[in-house]
PDB file of C-alpha atoms in Angstrom:
ATOM      1  CA  MET A   1       1.881  19.866  -5.813  1.00 49.00           C
ATOM      2  CA  LYS A   2       4.650  21.226  -8.090  1.00 52.00           C
ATOM      3  CA  GLY A   3       4.500  20.246 -11.755  1.00 48.00           C
ATOM      4  CA  ALA A   4       7.732  18.254 -11.708  1.00 49.00           C
ATOM      5  CA  GLY A   5       6.706  16.523  -8.524  1.00 52.00           C
ATOM      6  CA  ALA A   6       3.316  15.672  -9.885  1.00 50.00           C
ATOM      7  CA  LEU A   7       4.788  14.063 -12.952  1.00 48.00           C
ATOM      8  CA  PHE A   8       7.060  11.929 -10.809  1.00 54.00           C
ATOM      9  CA  VAL A   9       4.148  10.823  -8.580  1.00 53.00           C
ATOM     10  CA  LEU A  10       2.014   9.989 -11.659  1.00 50.00           C
ATOM     11  CA  SER A  11       4.836   7.943 -13.093  1.00 51.00           C
ATOM     12  CA  LEU A  12       5.300   5.979  -9.923  1.00 53.00           C
ATOM     13  CA  LEU A  13       1.449   5.416  -9.736  1.00 49.00           C
ATOM     14  CA  SER A  14       1.650   3.614 -13.055  1.00 48.00           C
ATOM     15  CA  LEU A  15       4.314   1.297 -11.611  1.00 51.00           C
ATOM     16  CA  TYR A  16       2.612   0.805  -8.218  1.00 54.00           C
ATOM     17  CA  GLY A  17      -0.595  -0.128 -10.128  1.00 47.00           C
ATOM     18  CA  ASN A  18       1.176  -3.497 -10.750  1.00 47.00           C
ATOM     19  CA  VAL A  19       2.525  -3.967  -7.190  1.00 46.00           C
ATOM     20  CA  ILE A  20       3.171  -7.586  -6.310  1.00 44.00           C
ATOM     21  CA  GLU A  21       0.649  -9.274  -4.108  1.00 43.00           C
ATOM     22  CA  ALA A  22       2.767 -11.209  -1.698  1.00 42.00           C
ATOM     23  CA  GLU A  23       2.755 -12.421   1.861  1.00 45.00           C
ATOM     24  CA  GLU A  24       3.865  -9.864   4.390  1.00 51.00           C
ATOM     25  CA  GLY A  25       7.519 -10.122   5.515  1.00 54.00           C
ATOM     26  CA  ASN A  26       8.698 -10.238   9.064  1.00 60.00           C
ATOM     27  CA  THR A  27       7.257  -7.042  10.588  1.00 63.00           C
ATOM     28  CA  GLU A  28       7.354  -8.181  14.203  1.00 68.00           C
ATOM     29  CA  ASN A  29       8.669  -5.369  16.484  1.00 77.00           C
ATOM     30  CA  ALA A  30       9.102  -3.082  13.453  1.00 86.00           C
ATOM     31  CA  PRO A  31       8.525   0.617  13.774  1.00 93.00           C
ATOM     32  CA  ASP A  32       4.973   1.780  12.964  1.00 93.00           C
ATOM     33  CA  PHE A  33       6.236   3.791   9.961  1.00 95.00           C
ATOM     34  CA  CYS A  34       7.335   0.475   8.281  1.00 95.00           C
ATOM     35  CA  GLY A  35       3.634  -0.350   7.964  1.00 91.00           C
ATOM     36  CA  LYS A  36       3.040  -3.868   6.576  1.00 90.00           C
ATOM     37  CA  ASN A  37       6.371  -3.945   4.859  1.00 94.00           C
ATOM     38  CA  GLU A  38       9.561  -5.445   6.162  1.00 96.00           C
ATOM     39  CA  CYS A  39      12.351  -2.984   6.950  1.00 97.00           C
ATOM     40  CA  PRO A  40      15.902  -3.082   8.281  1.00 97.00           C
ATOM     41  CA  LYS A  41      16.440  -3.735  11.980  1.00 97.00           C
ATOM     42  CA  TYR A  42      18.168  -1.203  14.125  1.00 97.00           C
ATOM     43  CA  GLN A  43      18.652   0.030  17.687  1.00 97.00           C
ATOM     44  CA  VAL A  44      18.370   3.704  18.712  1.00 98.00           C
ATOM     45  CA  ALA A  45      21.776   4.414  20.297  1.00 98.00           C
ATOM     46  CA  LYS A  46      20.845   7.919  21.366  1.00 98.00           C
ATOM     47  CA  GLN A  47      17.731  10.212  20.985  1.00 98.00           C
ATOM     48  CA  TYR A  48      18.353  13.887  20.344  1.00 98.00           C
ATOM     49  CA  ASN A  49      15.772  16.707  20.109  1.00 96.00           C
ATOM     50  CA  THR A  50      15.241  16.609  16.395  1.00 97.00           C
ATOM     51  CA  PHE A  51      17.103  13.457  15.231  1.00 98.00           C
ATOM     52  CA  GLU A  52      18.503  10.149  16.485  1.00 98.00           C
ATOM     53  CA  LEU A  53      21.481   8.005  16.193  1.00 98.00           C
ATOM     54  CA  ARG A  54      20.689   4.482  14.935  1.00 98.00           C
ATOM     55  CA  VAL A  55      22.758   1.408  14.717  1.00 98.00           C
ATOM     56  CA  TYR A  56      21.598  -0.781  11.782  1.00 98.00           C
ATOM     57  CA  GLU A  57      22.321  -4.506  11.519  1.00 97.00           C
ATOM     58  CA  ALA A  58      24.121  -5.798   8.497  1.00 98.00           C
ATOM     59  CA  THR A  59      21.847  -5.628   5.401  1.00 98.00           C
ATOM     60  CA  ASN A  60      21.489  -6.706   1.825  1.00 98.00           C
ATOM     61  CA  TRP A  61      20.188  -4.383  -0.884  1.00 98.00           C
ATOM     62  CA  VAL A  62      19.524  -4.521  -4.621  1.00 98.00           C
ATOM     63  CA  SER A  63      20.762  -1.322  -6.309  1.00 98.00           C
ATOM     64  CA  THR A  64      21.001   0.501  -9.592  1.00 97.00           C
ATOM     65  CA  ASP A  65      22.674   3.739 -10.727  1.00 95.00           C
ATOM     66  CA  MET A  66      20.356   6.756 -10.869  1.00 93.00           C
ATOM     67  CA  GLU A  67      20.436   9.961 -12.767  1.00 85.00           C
ATOM     68  CA  GLU A  68      19.002  13.050 -11.138  1.00 76.00           C
ATOM     69  CA  ASP A  69      16.922  15.374 -13.270  1.00 71.00           C
ATOM     70  CA  PHE A  70      14.373  18.151 -12.747  1.00 62.00           C
ATOM     71  CA  LEU A  71      11.340  16.079 -13.819  1.00 63.00           C
ATOM     72  CA  GLY A  72      12.285  12.881 -11.853  1.00 70.00           C
ATOM     73  CA  TYR A  73      12.424  10.614 -14.887  1.00 80.00           C
ATOM     74  CA  GLY A  74      15.769   9.242 -13.651  1.00 82.00           C
ATOM     75  CA  LYS A  75      14.059   8.134 -10.437  1.00 88.00           C
ATOM     76  CA  VAL A  76      11.335   6.434 -12.324  1.00 89.00           C
ATOM     77  CA  LYS A  77      13.751   4.676 -14.645  1.00 92.00           C
ATOM     78  CA  SER A  78      15.835   3.387 -11.707  1.00 95.00           C
ATOM     79  CA  PHE A  79      12.708   2.328  -9.778  1.00 94.00           C
ATOM     80  CA  ARG A  80      11.609   0.418 -12.845  1.00 94.00           C
ATOM     81  CA  HIS A  81      14.837  -1.509 -12.883  1.00 97.00           C
ATOM     82  CA  LEU A  82      14.596  -2.422  -9.270  1.00 97.00           C
ATOM     83  CA  PHE A  83      10.935  -3.266  -9.447  1.00 96.00           C
ATOM     84  CA  GLY A  84      11.687  -5.659 -12.332  1.00 97.00           C
ATOM     85  CA  TYR A  85      14.228  -7.457 -10.117  1.00 98.00           C
ATOM     86  CA  ILE A  86      11.682  -8.086  -7.270  1.00 97.00           C
ATOM     87  CA  SER A  87       9.049  -8.935  -9.931  1.00 96.00           C
ATOM     88  CA  GLY A  88      11.059 -11.962 -11.118  1.00 97.00           C
ATOM     89  CA  LYS A  89      13.809 -10.528 -13.302  1.00 97.00           C
ATOM     90  CA  ASN A  90      16.443 -12.511 -11.387  1.00 98.00           C
ATOM     91  CA  SER A  91      18.371 -15.773 -11.737  1.00 98.00           C
ATOM     92  CA  GLN A  92      15.666 -17.733  -9.853  1.00 97.00           C
ATOM     93  CA  GLY A  93      12.659 -16.011 -11.421  1.00 98.00           C
ATOM     94  CA  ILE A  94      11.188 -15.525  -7.970  1.00 97.00           C
ATOM     95  CA  LYS A  95       8.961 -12.637  -6.797  1.00 96.00           C
ATOM     96  CA  ILE A  96      10.151 -10.815  -3.704  1.00 96.00           C
ATOM     97  CA  PRO A  97       7.840  -8.774  -1.416  1.00 94.00           C
ATOM     98  CA  MET A  98       8.223  -5.041  -1.632  1.00 94.00           C
ATOM     99  CA  THR A  99      10.113  -3.689   1.363  1.00 96.00           C
ATOM    100  CA  VAL A 100      10.933  -0.291   2.823  1.00 96.00           C
ATOM    101  CA  PRO A 101      12.619   2.060   2.708  1.00 97.00           C
ATOM    102  CA  VAL A 102      13.500   2.915  -0.804  1.00 96.00           C
ATOM    103  CA  ASN A 103      16.946   4.491  -0.370  1.00 97.00           C
ATOM    104  CA  ILE A 104      18.722   6.925  -2.646  1.00 96.00           C
ATOM    105  CA  TYR A 105      22.378   7.532  -1.905  1.00 95.00           C
ATOM    106  CA  ILE A 106      23.479  10.992  -3.013  1.00 93.00           C
ATOM    107  CA  PRO A 107      27.230  11.988  -3.135  1.00 91.00           C
ATOM    108  CA  LEU A 108      27.451  15.708  -2.511  1.00 85.00           C
ATOM    109  CA  LYS A 109      30.674  16.088  -4.439  1.00 76.00           C
ATOM    110  CA  ARG A 110      30.321  14.342  -7.753  1.00 65.00           C
ATOM    111  CA  PRO A 111      31.331  15.035 -11.373  1.00 63.00           C
ATOM    112  CA  SER A 112      27.893  14.115 -12.872  1.00 61.00           C
ATOM    113  CA  PRO A 113      24.316  13.480 -11.699  1.00 58.00           C
ATOM    114  CA  THR A 114      24.537   9.777 -12.568  1.00 59.00           C
ATOM    115  CA  ASN A 115      26.567   8.907  -9.499  1.00 79.00           C
ATOM    116  CA  ALA A 116      23.458   8.576  -7.273  1.00 92.00           C
ATOM    117  CA  THR A 117      22.248   5.046  -6.368  1.00 95.00           C
ATOM    118  CA  MET A 118      18.767   3.814  -5.709  1.00 96.00           C
ATOM    119  CA  SER A 119      18.337   0.734  -3.524  1.00 98.00           C
ATOM    120  CA  PHE A 120      15.659  -1.634  -2.274  1.00 98.00           C
ATOM    121  CA  PHE A 121      16.138  -3.411   1.055  1.00 98.00           C
ATOM    122  CA  LEU A 122      16.205  -7.226   0.736  1.00 98.00           C
ATOM    123  CA  PRO A 123      14.740  -9.439   3.550  1.00 96.00           C
ATOM    124  CA  PRO A 124      17.380 -11.104   5.738  1.00 95.00           C
ATOM    125  CA  SER A 125      15.557 -14.413   5.268  1.00 95.00           C
ATOM    126  CA  LEU A 126      16.279 -14.241   1.541  1.00 96.00           C
ATOM    127  CA  SER A 127      19.338 -15.542  -0.166  1.00 96.00           C
ATOM    128  CA  PRO A 128      19.410 -12.819  -2.866  1.00 97.00           C
ATOM    129  CA  PRO A 129      19.271 -14.304  -6.423  1.00 98.00           C
ATOM    130  CA  ALA A 130      21.543 -12.695  -8.984  1.00 98.00           C
ATOM    131  CA  PRO A 131      19.937  -9.954 -11.143  1.00 98.00           C
ATOM    132  CA  THR A 132      19.505 -10.667 -14.862  1.00 98.00           C
ATOM    133  CA  ASP A 133      19.307  -6.958 -15.721  1.00 98.00           C
ATOM    134  CA  PRO A 134      22.839  -5.735 -16.309  1.00 98.00           C
ATOM    135  CA  ASP A 135      21.975  -2.356 -14.701  1.00 97.00           C
ATOM    136  CA  VAL A 136      21.028  -4.013 -11.353  1.00 98.00           C
ATOM    137  CA  TYR A 137      23.496  -5.262  -8.809  1.00 98.00           C
ATOM    138  CA  LEU A 138      23.516  -6.551  -5.189  1.00 98.00           C
ATOM    139  CA  GLN A 139      25.161  -4.778  -2.242  1.00 98.00           C
ATOM    140  CA  SER A 140      25.975  -6.078   1.200  1.00 98.00           C
ATOM    141  CA  VAL A 141      26.257  -3.343   3.899  1.00 97.00           C
ATOM    142  CA  PRO A 142      27.898  -4.172   7.225  1.00 98.00           C
ATOM    143  CA  GLU A 143      26.588  -2.929  10.517  1.00 98.00           C
ATOM    144  CA  LYS A 144      26.610   0.893  10.484  1.00 97.00           C
ATOM    145  CA  SER A 145      25.661   3.812  12.620  1.00 98.00           C
ATOM    146  CA  VAL A 146      23.646   6.727  11.012  1.00 98.00           C
ATOM    147  CA  TYR A 147      22.184   9.972  12.204  1.00 98.00           C
ATOM    148  CA  VAL A 148      18.577  10.107  11.114  1.00 98.00           C
ATOM    149  CA  LYS A 149      16.162  13.061  10.760  1.00 98.00           C
ATOM    150  CA  SER A 150      12.546  12.199  10.139  1.00 98.00           C
ATOM    151  CA  PHE A 151       9.791  14.332   8.506  1.00 98.00           C
ATOM    152  CA  THR A 152       6.324  13.953   7.033  1.00 96.00           C
ATOM    153  CA  GLY A 153       4.455  14.814   3.837  1.00 95.00           C
ATOM    154  CA  TYR A 154       5.142  14.167   0.140  1.00 91.00           C
ATOM    155  CA  ALA A 155       8.897  14.707  -0.232  1.00 90.00           C
ATOM    156  CA  PHE A 156      10.963  15.290  -3.386  1.00 86.00           C
ATOM    157  CA  GLN A 157      14.731  15.202  -3.649  1.00 84.00           C
ATOM    158  CA  ASN A 158      15.058  18.973  -3.000  1.00 88.00           C
ATOM    159  CA  ASP A 159      13.095  18.387   0.219  1.00 93.00           C
ATOM    160  CA  TYR A 160      15.451  15.631   1.275  1.00 94.00           C
ATOM    161  CA  LEU A 161      18.405  17.841   0.464  1.00 93.00           C
ATOM    162  CA  LYS A 162      17.164  20.694   2.715  1.00 96.00           C
ATOM    163  CA  LYS A 163      16.635  18.248   5.536  1.00 98.00           C
ATOM    164  CA  ALA A 164      20.133  16.722   5.067  1.00 97.00           C
ATOM    165  CA  LYS A 165      21.635  20.212   5.216  1.00 97.00           C
ATOM    166  CA  ALA A 166      19.662  21.049   8.349  1.00 98.00           C
ATOM    167  CA  LEU A 167      20.811  17.786   9.935  1.00 98.00           C
ATOM    168  CA  SER A 168      24.369  18.463   8.989  1.00 98.00           C
ATOM    169  CA  GLU A 169      24.252  21.910  10.571  1.00 98.00           C
ATOM    170  CA  GLU A 170      22.901  20.408  13.769  1.00 98.00           C
ATOM    171  CA  LEU A 171      25.579  17.779  13.946  1.00 98.00           C
ATOM    172  CA  VAL A 172      28.305  20.391  13.379  1.00 98.00           C
ATOM    173  CA  ALA A 173      26.809  22.633  16.105  1.00 98.00           C
ATOM    174  CA  LEU A 174      26.884  19.667  18.533  1.00 98.00           C
ATOM    175  CA  GLY A 175      30.421  18.679  17.608  1.00 98.00           C
ATOM    176  CA  LEU A 176      29.348  15.202  16.346  1.00 98.00           C
ATOM    177  CA  SER A 177      31.536  13.501  13.753  1.00 98.00           C
ATOM    178  CA  PHE A 178      29.908  12.325  10.422  1.00 98.00           C
ATOM    179  CA  ASP A 179      30.601  11.780   6.795  1.00 96.00           C
ATOM    180  CA  ASP A 180      29.789  15.011   5.054  1.00 95.00           C
ATOM    181  CA  SER A 181      30.469  13.828   1.482  1.00 93.00           C
ATOM    182  CA  SER A 182      27.107  12.270   0.986  1.00 94.00           C
ATOM    183  CA  TYR A 183      23.642  11.630   2.437  1.00 96.00           C
ATOM    184  CA  THR A 184      20.864   9.078   1.895  1.00 97.00           C
ATOM    185  CA  SER A 185      17.124   9.768   1.415  1.00 96.00           C
ATOM    186  CA  ALA A 186      14.828   6.990   2.750  1.00 97.00           C
ATOM    187  CA  GLY A 187      11.156   6.862   1.578  1.00 96.00           C
ATOM    188  CA  TYR A 188       8.640   4.610   3.239  1.00 96.00           C
ATOM    189  CA  ASN A 189       5.366   5.168   1.462  1.00 93.00           C
ATOM    190  CA  ASP A 190       3.857   4.384  -1.922  1.00 88.00           C
ATOM    191  CA  PRO A 191       2.182   7.297  -3.798  1.00 84.00           C
ATOM    192  CA  PHE A 192      -1.287   6.167  -2.762  1.00 85.00           C
ATOM    193  CA  THR A 193      -0.609   6.971   0.976  1.00 88.00           C
ATOM    194  CA  LEU A 194      -1.970  10.468   1.507  1.00 88.00           C
ATOM    195  CA  PHE A 195      -1.645  10.834   5.278  1.00 90.00           C
ATOM    196  CA  LYS A 196       1.003   9.963   7.927  1.00 91.00           C
ATOM    197  CA  ARG A 197       3.758   9.741   5.338  1.00 95.00           C
ATOM    198  CA  HIS A 198       7.244   9.076   6.672  1.00 97.00           C
ATOM    199  CA  ASN A 199      10.519  10.257   5.183  1.00 97.00           C
ATOM    200  CA  GLU A 200      14.099  10.232   6.475  1.00 98.00           C
ATOM    201  CA  VAL A 201      17.552  11.512   5.681  1.00 98.00           C
ATOM    202  CA  TRP A 202      20.605   9.588   6.847  1.00 98.00           C
ATOM    203  CA  LEU A 203      24.155  10.838   7.485  1.00 98.00           C
ATOM    204  CA  THR A 204      26.715   8.171   8.360  1.00 98.00           C
ATOM    205  CA  ALA A 205      28.263   8.579  11.759  1.00 98.00           C
ATOM    206  CA  GLN A 206      32.103   8.439  12.180  1.00 95.00           C
TER     207      GLN A 206
END
């Protein structure tokens, strides 16, 4: 494992050592890669050879701005803000089960690395309490269609970027319309999971 990646994983391990013990969310009919965690519901509109088109239901997310850096400290800082929210740093002081995926929205044309956004999915059964951390905010996302490429193994942001570029090239070759100004990385596993890891990149369909 690369040095920067190892530092990032070790930092997340320190956070996950305090993961909330909570009842499982609604995982009925969820894909296997969601594991025991609740994840957003979607339908596969079309299956291609190396990717698929999904239509996601409207969702709620808790988000924070993220700064990208070589060592991954920006990710750890943003994760800590969001983890604080689900640990009770909210207007109701309630603990919220960890969900998947952890999404990172990356604009490809941006003036600074702070324009990235990290988000945790919020269960549909939850009426999201307001954050008390000024760096954390709620987002409501309407139904949307996304092209999704999945891959395995430990993935760092450069790995996601390579997969996003590969997906973009495939979409262009097939004449499919998509938003080429950004991509989203979606991670489904905690650092303790060694095998059968699942990662995705999303490009918004147009």
